[in-house]
XYZ file of C-alpha atoms in Angstrom:
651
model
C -9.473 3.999 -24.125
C -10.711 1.502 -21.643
C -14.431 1.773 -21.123
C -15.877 2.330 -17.737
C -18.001 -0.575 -16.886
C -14.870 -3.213 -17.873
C -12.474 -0.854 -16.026
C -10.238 -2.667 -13.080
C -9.374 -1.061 -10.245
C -7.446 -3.161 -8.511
C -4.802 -4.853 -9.840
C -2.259 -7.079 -7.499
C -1.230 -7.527 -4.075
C 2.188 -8.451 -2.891
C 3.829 -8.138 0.741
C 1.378 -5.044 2.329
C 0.748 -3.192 -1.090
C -2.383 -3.297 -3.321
C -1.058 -2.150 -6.345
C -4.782 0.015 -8.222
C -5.525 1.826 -11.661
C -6.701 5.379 -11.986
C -8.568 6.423 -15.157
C -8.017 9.950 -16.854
C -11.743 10.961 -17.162
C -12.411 13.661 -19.726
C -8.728 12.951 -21.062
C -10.683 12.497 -24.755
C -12.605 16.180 -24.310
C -9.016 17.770 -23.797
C -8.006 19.605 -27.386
C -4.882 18.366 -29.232
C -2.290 21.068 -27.781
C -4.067 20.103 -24.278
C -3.254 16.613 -24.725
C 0.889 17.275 -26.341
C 1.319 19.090 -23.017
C 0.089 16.481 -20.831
C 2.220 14.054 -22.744
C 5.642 16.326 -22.659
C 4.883 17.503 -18.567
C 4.528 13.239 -17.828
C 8.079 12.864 -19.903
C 9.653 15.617 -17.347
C 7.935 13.745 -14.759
C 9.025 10.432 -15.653
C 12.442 11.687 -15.713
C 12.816 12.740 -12.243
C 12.508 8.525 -10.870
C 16.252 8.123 -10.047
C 16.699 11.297 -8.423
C 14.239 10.337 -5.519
C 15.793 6.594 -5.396
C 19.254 8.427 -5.045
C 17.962 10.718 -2.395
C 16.089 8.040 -0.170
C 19.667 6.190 0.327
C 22.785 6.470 -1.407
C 22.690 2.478 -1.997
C 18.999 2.684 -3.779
C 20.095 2.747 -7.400
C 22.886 0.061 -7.155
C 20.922 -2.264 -5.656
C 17.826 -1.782 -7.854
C 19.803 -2.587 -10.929
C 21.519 -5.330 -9.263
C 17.688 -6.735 -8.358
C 16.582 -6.002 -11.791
C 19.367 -7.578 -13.826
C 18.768 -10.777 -11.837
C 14.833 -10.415 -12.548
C 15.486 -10.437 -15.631
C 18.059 -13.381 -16.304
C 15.886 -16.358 -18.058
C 19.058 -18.048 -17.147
C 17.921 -18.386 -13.057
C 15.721 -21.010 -11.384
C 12.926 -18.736 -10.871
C 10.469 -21.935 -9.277
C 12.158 -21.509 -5.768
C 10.952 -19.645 -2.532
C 14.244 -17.411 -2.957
C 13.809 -16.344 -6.269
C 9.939 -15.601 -5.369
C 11.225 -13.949 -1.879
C 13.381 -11.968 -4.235
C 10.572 -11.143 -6.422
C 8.910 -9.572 -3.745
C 11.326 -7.820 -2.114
C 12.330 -6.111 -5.966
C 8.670 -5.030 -6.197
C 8.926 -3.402 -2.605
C 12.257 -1.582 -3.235
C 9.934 -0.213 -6.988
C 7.592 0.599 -4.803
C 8.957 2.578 -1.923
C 11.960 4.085 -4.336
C 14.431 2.043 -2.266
C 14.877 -0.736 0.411
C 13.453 1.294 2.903
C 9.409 1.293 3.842
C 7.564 4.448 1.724
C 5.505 5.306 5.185
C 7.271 3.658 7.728
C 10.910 4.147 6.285
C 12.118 1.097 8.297
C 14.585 -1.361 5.997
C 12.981 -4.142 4.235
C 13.501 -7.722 5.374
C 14.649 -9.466 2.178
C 13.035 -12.719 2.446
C 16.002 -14.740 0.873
C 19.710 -15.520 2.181
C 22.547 -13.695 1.273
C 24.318 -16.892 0.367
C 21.898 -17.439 -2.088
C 22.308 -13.915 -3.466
C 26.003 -14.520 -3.734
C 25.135 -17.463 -5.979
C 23.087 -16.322 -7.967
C 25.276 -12.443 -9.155
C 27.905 -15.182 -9.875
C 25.606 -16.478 -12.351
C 25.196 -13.220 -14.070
C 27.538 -11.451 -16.741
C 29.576 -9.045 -14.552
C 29.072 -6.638 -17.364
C 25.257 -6.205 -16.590
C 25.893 -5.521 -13.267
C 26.660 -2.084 -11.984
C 30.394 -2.016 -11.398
C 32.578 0.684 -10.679
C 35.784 1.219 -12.682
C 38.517 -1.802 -11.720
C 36.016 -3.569 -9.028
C 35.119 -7.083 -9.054
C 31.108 -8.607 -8.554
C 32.940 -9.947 -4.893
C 33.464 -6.539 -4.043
C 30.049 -5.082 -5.405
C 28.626 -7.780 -3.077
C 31.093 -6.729 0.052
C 29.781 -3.587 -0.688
C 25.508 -3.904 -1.199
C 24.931 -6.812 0.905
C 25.562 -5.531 4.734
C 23.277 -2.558 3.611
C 20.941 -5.326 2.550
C 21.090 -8.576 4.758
C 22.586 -6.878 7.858
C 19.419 -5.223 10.254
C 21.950 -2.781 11.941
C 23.670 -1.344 8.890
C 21.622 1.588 8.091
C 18.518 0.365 9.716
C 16.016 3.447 8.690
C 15.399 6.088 6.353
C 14.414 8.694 8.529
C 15.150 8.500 12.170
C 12.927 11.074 13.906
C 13.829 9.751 17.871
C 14.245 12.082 20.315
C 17.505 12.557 21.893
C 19.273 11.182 18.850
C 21.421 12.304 16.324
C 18.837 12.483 13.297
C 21.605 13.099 10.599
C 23.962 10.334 11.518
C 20.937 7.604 12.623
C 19.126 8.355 9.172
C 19.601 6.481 6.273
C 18.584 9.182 3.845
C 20.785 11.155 1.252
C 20.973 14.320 1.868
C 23.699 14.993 4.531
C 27.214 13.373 3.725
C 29.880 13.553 6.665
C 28.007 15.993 9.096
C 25.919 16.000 12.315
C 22.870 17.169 12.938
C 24.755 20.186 15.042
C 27.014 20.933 12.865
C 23.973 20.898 9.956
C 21.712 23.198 12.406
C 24.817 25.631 13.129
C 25.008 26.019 9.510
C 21.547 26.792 7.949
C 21.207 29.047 11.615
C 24.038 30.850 10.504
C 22.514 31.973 7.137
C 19.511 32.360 8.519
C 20.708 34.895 10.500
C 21.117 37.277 8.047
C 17.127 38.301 8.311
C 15.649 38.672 4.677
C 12.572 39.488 4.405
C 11.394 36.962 2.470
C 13.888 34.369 2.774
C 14.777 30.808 0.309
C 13.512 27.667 1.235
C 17.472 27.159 2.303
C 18.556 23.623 2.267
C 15.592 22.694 -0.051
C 17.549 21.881 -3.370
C 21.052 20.578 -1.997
C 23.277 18.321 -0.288
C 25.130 19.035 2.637
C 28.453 17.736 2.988
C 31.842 18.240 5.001
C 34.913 18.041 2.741
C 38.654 19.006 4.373
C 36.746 20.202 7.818
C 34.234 22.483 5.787
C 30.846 22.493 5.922
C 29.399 23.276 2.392
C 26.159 22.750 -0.049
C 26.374 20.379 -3.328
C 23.342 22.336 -5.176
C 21.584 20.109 -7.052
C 21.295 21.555 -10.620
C 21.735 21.532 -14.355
C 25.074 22.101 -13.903
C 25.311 20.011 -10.072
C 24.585 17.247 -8.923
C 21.954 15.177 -10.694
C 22.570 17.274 -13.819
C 22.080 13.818 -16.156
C 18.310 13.995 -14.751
C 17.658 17.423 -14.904
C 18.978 17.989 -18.055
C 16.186 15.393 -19.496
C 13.328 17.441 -17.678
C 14.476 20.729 -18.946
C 14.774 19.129 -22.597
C 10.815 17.820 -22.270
C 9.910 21.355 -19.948
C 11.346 23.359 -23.080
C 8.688 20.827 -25.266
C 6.017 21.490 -22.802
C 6.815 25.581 -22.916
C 6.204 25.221 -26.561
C 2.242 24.081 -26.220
C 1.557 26.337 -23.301
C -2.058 27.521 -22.879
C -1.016 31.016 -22.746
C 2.069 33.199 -21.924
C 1.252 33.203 -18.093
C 2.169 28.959 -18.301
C 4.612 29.650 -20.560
C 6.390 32.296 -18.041
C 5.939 29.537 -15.553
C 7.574 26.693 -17.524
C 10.302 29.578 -18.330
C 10.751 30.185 -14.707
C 11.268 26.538 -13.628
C 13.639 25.720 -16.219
C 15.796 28.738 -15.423
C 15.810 27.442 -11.605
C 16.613 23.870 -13.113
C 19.732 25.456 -14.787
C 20.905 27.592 -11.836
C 19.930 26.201 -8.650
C 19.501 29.221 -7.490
C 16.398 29.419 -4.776
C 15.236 33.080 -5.235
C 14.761 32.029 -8.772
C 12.590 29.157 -7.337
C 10.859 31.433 -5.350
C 9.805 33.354 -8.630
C 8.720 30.533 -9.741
C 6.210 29.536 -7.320
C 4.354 33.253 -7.084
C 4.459 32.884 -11.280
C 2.771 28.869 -10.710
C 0.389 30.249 -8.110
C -0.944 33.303 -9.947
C -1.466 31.206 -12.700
C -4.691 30.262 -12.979
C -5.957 30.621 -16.382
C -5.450 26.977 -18.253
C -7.217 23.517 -17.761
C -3.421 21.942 -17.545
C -0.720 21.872 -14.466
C 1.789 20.344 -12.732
C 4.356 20.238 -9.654
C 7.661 19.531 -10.829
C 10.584 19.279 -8.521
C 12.147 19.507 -4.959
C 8.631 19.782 -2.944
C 7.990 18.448 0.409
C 10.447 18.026 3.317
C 9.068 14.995 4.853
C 12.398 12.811 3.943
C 14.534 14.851 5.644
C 14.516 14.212 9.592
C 15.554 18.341 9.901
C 12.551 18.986 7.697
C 14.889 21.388 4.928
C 15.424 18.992 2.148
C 12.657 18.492 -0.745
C 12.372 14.815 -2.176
C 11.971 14.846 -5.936
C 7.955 14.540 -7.057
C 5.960 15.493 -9.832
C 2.704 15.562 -10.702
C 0.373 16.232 -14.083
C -3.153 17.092 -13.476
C -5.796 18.674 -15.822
C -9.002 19.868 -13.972
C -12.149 18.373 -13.142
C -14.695 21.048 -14.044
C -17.961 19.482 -12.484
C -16.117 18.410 -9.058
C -14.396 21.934 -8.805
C -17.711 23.458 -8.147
C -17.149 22.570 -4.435
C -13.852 23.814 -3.930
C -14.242 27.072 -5.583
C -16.808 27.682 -3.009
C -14.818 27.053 -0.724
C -12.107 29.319 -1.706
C -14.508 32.210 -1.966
C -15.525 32.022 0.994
C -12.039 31.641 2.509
C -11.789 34.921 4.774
C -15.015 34.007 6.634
C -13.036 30.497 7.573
C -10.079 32.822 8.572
C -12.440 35.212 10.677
C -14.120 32.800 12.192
C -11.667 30.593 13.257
C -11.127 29.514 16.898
C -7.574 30.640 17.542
C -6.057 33.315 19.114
C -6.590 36.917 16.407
C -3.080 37.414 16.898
C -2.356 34.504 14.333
C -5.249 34.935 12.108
C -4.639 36.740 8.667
C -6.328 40.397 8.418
C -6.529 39.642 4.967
C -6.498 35.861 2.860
C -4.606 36.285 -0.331
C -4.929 33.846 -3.626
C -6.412 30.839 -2.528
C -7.081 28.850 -5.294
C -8.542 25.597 -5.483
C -9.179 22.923 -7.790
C -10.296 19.206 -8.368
C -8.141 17.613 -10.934
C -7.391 14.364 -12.470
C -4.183 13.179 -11.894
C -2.807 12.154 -15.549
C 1.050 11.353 -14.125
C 2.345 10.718 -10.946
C 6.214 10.576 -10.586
C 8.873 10.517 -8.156
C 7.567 10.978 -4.368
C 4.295 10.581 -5.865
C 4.130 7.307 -7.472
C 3.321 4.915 -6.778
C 1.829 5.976 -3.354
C 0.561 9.223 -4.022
C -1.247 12.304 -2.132
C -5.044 12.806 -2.476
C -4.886 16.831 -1.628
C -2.276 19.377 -1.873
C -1.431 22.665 -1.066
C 1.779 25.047 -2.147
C 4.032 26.917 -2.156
C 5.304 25.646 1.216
C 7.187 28.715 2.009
C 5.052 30.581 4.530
C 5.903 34.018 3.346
C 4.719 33.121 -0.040
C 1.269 32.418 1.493
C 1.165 35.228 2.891
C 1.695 37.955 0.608
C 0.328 35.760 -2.553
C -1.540 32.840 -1.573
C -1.547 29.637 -2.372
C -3.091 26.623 -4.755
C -4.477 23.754 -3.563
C -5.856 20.722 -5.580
C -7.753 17.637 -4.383
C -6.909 14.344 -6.795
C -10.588 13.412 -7.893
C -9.822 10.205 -10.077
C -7.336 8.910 -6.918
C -10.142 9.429 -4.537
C -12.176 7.909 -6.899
C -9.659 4.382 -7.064
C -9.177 4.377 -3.602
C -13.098 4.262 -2.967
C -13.964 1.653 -5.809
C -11.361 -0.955 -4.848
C -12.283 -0.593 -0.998
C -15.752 -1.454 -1.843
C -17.042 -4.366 -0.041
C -14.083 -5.348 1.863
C -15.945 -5.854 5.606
C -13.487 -2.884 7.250
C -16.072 -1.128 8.553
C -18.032 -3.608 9.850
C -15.096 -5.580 11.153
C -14.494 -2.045 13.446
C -17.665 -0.393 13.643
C -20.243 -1.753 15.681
C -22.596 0.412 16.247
C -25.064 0.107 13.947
C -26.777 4.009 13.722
C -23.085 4.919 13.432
C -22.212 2.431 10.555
C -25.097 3.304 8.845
C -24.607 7.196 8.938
C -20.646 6.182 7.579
C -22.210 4.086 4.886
C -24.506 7.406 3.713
C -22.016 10.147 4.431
C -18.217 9.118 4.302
C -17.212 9.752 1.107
C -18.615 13.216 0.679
C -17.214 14.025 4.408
C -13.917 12.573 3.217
C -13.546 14.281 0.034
C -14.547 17.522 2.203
C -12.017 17.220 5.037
C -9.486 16.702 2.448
C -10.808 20.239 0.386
C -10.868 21.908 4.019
C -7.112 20.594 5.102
C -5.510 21.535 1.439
C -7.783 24.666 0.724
C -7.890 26.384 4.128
C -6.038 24.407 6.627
C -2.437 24.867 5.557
C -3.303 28.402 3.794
C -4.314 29.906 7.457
C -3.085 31.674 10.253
C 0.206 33.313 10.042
C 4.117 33.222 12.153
C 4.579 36.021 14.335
C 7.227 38.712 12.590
C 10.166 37.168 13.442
C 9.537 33.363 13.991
C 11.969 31.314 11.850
C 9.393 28.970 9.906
C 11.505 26.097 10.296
C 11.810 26.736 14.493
C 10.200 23.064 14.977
C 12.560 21.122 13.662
C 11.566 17.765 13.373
C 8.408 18.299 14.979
C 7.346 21.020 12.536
C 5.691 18.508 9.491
C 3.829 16.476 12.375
C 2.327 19.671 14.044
C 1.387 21.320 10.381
C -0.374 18.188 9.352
C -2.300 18.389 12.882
C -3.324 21.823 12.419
C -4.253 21.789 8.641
C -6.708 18.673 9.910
C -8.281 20.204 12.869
C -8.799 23.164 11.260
C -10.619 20.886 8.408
C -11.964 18.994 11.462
C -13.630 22.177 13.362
C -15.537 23.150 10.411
C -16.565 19.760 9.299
C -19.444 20.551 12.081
C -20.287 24.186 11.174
C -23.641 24.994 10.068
C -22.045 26.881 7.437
C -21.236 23.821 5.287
C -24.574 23.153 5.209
C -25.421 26.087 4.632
C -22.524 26.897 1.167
C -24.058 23.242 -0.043
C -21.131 21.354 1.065
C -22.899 18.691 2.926
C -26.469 16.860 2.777
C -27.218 18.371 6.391
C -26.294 18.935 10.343
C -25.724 15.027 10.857
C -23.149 13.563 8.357
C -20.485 15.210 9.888
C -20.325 12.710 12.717
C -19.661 10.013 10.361
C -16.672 11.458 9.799
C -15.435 12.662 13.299
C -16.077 8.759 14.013
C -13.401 7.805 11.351
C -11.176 9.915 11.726
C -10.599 9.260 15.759
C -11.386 5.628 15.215
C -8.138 5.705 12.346
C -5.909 7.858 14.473
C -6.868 5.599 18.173
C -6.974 2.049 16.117
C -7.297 1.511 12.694
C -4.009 3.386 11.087
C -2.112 0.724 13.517
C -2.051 -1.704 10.868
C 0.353 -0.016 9.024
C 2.509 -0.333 11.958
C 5.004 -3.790 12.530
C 4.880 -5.109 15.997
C 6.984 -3.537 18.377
C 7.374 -0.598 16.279
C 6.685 3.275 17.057
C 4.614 5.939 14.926
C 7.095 7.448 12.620
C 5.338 9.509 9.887
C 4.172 12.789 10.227
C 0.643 12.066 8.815
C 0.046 8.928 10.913
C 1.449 10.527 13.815
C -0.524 14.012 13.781
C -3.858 11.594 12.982
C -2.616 10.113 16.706
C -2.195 13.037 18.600
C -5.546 14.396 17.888
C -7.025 11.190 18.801
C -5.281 10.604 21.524
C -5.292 14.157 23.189
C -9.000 14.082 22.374
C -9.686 10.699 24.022
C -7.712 11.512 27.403
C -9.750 15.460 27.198
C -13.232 14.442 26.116
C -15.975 13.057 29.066
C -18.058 11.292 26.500
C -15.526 9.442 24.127
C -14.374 5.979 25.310
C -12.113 3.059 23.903
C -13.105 0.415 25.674
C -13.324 -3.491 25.634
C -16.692 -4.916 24.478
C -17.154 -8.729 23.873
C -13.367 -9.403 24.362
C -12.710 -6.426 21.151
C -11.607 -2.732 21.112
C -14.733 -0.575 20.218
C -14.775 3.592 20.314
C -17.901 5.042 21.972
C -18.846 8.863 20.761
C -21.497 10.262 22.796
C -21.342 13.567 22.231
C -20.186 14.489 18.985
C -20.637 18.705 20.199
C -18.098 18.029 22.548
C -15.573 16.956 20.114
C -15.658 20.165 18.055
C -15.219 22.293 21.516
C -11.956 19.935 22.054
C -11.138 20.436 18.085
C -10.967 23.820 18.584
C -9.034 24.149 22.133
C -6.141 21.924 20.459
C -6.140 24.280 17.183
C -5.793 27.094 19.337
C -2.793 25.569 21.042
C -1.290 24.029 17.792
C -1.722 27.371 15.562
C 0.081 29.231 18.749
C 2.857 26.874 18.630
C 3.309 27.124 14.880
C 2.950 31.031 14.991
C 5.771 31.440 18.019
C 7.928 28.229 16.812
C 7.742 26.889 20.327
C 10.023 23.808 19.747
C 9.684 22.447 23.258
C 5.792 23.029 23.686
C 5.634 20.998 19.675
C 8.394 17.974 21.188
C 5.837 17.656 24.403
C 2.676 17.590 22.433
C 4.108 15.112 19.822
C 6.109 12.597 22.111
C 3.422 12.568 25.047
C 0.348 11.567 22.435
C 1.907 10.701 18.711
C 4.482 8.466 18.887
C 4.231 5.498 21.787
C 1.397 2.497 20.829
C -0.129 0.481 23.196
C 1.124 -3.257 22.277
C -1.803 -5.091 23.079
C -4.264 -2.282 21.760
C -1.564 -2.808 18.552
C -1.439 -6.388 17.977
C -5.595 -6.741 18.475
C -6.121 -4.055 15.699
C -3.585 -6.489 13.593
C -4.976 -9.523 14.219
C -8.569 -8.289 13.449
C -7.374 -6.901 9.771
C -5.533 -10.414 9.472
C -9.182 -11.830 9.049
C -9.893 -9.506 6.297
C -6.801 -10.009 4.012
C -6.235 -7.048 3.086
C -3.376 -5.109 2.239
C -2.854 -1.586 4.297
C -1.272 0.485 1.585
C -2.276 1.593 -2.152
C -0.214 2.290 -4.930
C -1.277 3.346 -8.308
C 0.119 1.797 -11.935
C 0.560 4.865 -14.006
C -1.165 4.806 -17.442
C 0.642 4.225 -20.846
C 0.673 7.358 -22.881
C 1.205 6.137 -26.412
C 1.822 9.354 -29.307
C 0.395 8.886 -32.766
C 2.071 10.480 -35.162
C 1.623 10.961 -39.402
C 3.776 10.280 -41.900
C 5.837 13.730 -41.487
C 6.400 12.376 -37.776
C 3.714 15.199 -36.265
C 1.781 13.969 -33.465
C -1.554 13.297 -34.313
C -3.350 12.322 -31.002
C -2.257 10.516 -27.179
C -4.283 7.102 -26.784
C -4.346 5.791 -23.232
C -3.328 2.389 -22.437
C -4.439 0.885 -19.101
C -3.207 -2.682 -19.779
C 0.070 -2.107 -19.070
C 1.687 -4.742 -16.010
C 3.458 -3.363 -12.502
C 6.103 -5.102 -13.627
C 6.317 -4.392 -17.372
C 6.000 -0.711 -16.256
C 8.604 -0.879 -13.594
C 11.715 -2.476 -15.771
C 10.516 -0.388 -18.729
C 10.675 2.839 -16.755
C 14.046 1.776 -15.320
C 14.939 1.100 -18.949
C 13.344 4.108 -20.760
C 13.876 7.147 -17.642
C 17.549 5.777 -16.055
C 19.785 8.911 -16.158
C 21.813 7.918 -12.763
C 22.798 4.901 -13.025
């Protein structure tokens, strides 16, 4: 393993992507057993790459083979601005799962001409390329290349405009032949049955309209993307055979009977058996998670993550957790939506050894699940922060002039230089831990009542509820931060990122689309036209936020929690569609191309991605594995074709 003082952390930079390397610290203290599971969980994890590429467009796969055969031909001039356009653009479409951006879900600009595409597949052996039964490499390319070259055909992977027809505008693959009525009639209609404690409905299928009928494709061992899920059950069934104990191996059980049914309730099992389990050093998420792919906000992309935890950095989140009924008491909003009692919060800090799917390359530095709210409340819920990502993301930013390029103050810069990683890592325990486990729906409210507004307004009040307590003398108090001050070094970020700085992820012209960058603008922006001493204002020909009163800021934290949690706990759709178009979506063109021009200067790239490392088996002479080593060296490239070599079960 790869010492610490020669480790790299960044690796390289293409297009607006700084491709980084996590370490697995304490990896080597893990026991044999420990370190088989961890291998077998990152083989089911691996396994689950062309599922998300299939569900982020129904073109994905095609074209990345297409892309990759060509990358690979020695036979191609490859010392031409195409074939390096091309280069790029292949590394984008690896990187995002598809031709479509991973935060901004617009379609990629290729770089190169279609004509010389056509050239160039004509070059190739039509056998390598991914033709259907009878069809010709002119008729693959009548068939790929208006989805590539053509800016109108299929323009974006989620559409999330209002007044539009979300289903038929998004490029995504989870609806096939149906509107966005006809899909909202039809989950409405199940819905109305009232359970008690309801399936996620929608999560694990495909909706589709076949002779006039509306019906679900289930996706399954024995549905669609059964190829895939057949290879995670085979290395789940590995992993169930090194459990820690009976309670993981019950969970392992669990998911691999949902795996071979499909069945929901059975997932719902599932996640009380993951969440109650709390006894090993090893976990993982495997499988149809979060909803923010789907512009209805029902359908889970594909993820998985393998994580082992950090025993010294857990110290701060268990406290945390204990004390998470005096955060729930003393909350700001309305009683009505508190909980009388918080059940099974559980919180860790773990090392991510394996990110797949939805996760990798850009990956999540907290989470929290189960997602279903009903599950929350009667069990709880876990909730991990990613130590060794946090970790990455701080080393490689290290010196790159971003703060001083937007932060002029000097007392200000100075308390962000002493205080921001701690209040970071915090905000991020506070959001996962607390944020998303509290409050509750009013009996009767159908959790998914917001509609396409709901992930934008549960992201907003996880953070403000992190954001509120970031100034409570309480936190000082548990340990949790140095003293009364630091936590203004971190109210300054986080309304300086949501007014200005997150607008570099942003082309020209363009509108906030996800629900993370968009809830980050709505509390800066609501904040900003509430607050009487908080100003953006032009000094010396430059943007530059003024805080004044930092007091002030929690009092407005806390009046827009109150509103937020009452709109989550009632599911008032038109009160969440006011509060999200008025201050989260709109951007202020020449506030916009200022904040662009400005990072210009600093060349640097706006969005991280992580190269997985190379787990390597040893095994004796009677084929028994013997130990995991760790390889770091391994290219973005080399792991790229090799995974689309070594993990292709779709295509």
């Amino acid at each position: 393993m790869m010492e610490c003082e020669s480790f790299g952390y960044k690796d390289e930079h293409f297009a607006d992507i700084q491709m980084l390397r996590y370490r697995l610290n304490g990896f080597d203290s893990l026991t044999l057993m420990q370190k088989k599971l961890v291998y077998y969980l990152s083989q089911a994890t691996l396994f689950g790459r062309d599922i998300t590429f299939d569900q982020f467009g129904k073109h994905n796969l095609r074209i990345r083979k297409i892309l990759e055969t060509v990358y690979r031909n020695q036979d191609i001039d490859r010392d031409c601005d195409e074939f390096r356009a091309l280069e790029i653009y292949l590394k984008r479409v690896w990187f995002s799962n598809g031709i479509y951006h991973h935060y901004g879900c617009d379609k990629f600009n290729p770089g190169f001409d279609e004509s010389y595409f056509r050239i160039i597949l004509h070059q190739i052996d039509a056998k390598q390329l991914p033709l259907e039964d009878g069809q010709t490499v002119d008729e693959l390319l009548d068939e790929v290349c208006p989805v590539i070259f053509n800016p109108n055909v299929l323009p974006k992977r989620v559409n999330k405009a209002d007044g539009e027809d979300l289903i038929q505008t998004s490029a995504c693959n989870f609806y096939q032949g149906v509107t966005q009525q006809e899909a909202e009639d039809f989950y409405a209609q199940i819905k109305s049955r009232g359970e008690t404690n309801p399936p996620s409905y929608g999560l694990n299928s495909t909706l589709v309209k076949e002779d006039g009928v509306v019906k679900e494709i289930v996706w399954s061992a024995k549905g669609r993307y059964s190829n895939a899920i057949k290879h995670i059950i085979y290395w789940l069934e590995k992993a169930k055979s090194v459990a820690e104990n009976d309670s993981q191996k019950e969970v392992i059980a669990s998911l691999i009977s949902y795996y071979e049914t499909g069945d929901l309730c059975t997932f719902n099992d599932y996640c009380i058996k993951w969440l109650k389990c709390l006894d090993t050093r090893i976990d993982f998420i495997n499988g149809f998670i979060e909803v923010y792919g789907d512009p209805l906000g029902l359908k889970g992309s594909w993820e998985g993550l393998v994580e082992y935890i950090d025993e010294e950095a857990t110290h701060r989140t268990q406290i945390i957790s204990r004390n998470a009924q005096w955060f729930e008491d003393h909350s700001p909003v309305d009683p009505r939506f508190k909980k009388k009692e918080v059940k099974g919060v559980s919180a860790n800090v773990i090392c991510a050894a394996m990110l797949g799917g939805d996760e990798y390359p850009s990956t999540a530095i907290g989470i929290n699940l189960p997602n279903a709210d009903w599950i929350r409340a009667q069990y709880g819920s876990k909730s991990i922060t990613i130590s060794n990502i946090t970790d990455a993301y701080n080393k490689a930013s290290h010196g790159s002039g971003f703060r001083e390029e937007f932060i002029k103050d000097k007392e200000i810069l100075s308390l962000i230089d002493m205080y921001a990683d701690v209040c970071d890592d915090l905000h991020t325990d506070l959001h996962e831990c607390l944020g998303h486990g509290s409050g509750q729906l009013l009996p009767g409210t159908d959790p998914d009542a917001l509609l396409a507004y709901g992930n934008t307004i549960e992201e907003a009040r996880a953070d403000l509820f992190g954001l509120y307590y970031m100034a409570d003398e309480k936190l000082v108090e548990l340990g949790l931060l140095p003293n009364k001050d630091a936590y203004k070094a971190h109210y300054y970020t986080y309304l300086l990122n949501g007014l200005m700085t997150q607008l570099v992820r942003i082309e020209p012209g363009c509108q906030i689309e996800e629900a993370h960058m968009r809830n980050r603008a709505l509390i800066a922006r609501w904040c900003l036209e509430h607050a009487n001493n908080m100003f953006l204002t032009r000094k010396h020909g430059i943007y530059e936020l003024e805080i004044y009163d930092f007091e002030e800021l929690r009092i407005l934290f806390a009046e827009l929690l109150t509103e937020i949690q009452r709109i989550k706990s009632e599911g008032d759709f038109l009160s969440a569609r006011k509060l999200v178009e008025t201050y989260a979506v709109k951007i202020d063109p020449e506030l916009h191309n200022e904040v662009l021009e400005r990072y210009k200067k600093l060349n640097l790239a706006p969005y991280k991605g992580f190269i997985n490392p190379w787990m390597l088996p040893v095994y004796d002479e009677n084929g028994e594995i013997t130990d995991i080593q760790i390889n770091y060296s391994e290219t973005y490239e080399h792991q790229m074709l090799r995974y689309s070599s070594e993990y292709a079960t779709l295509i």
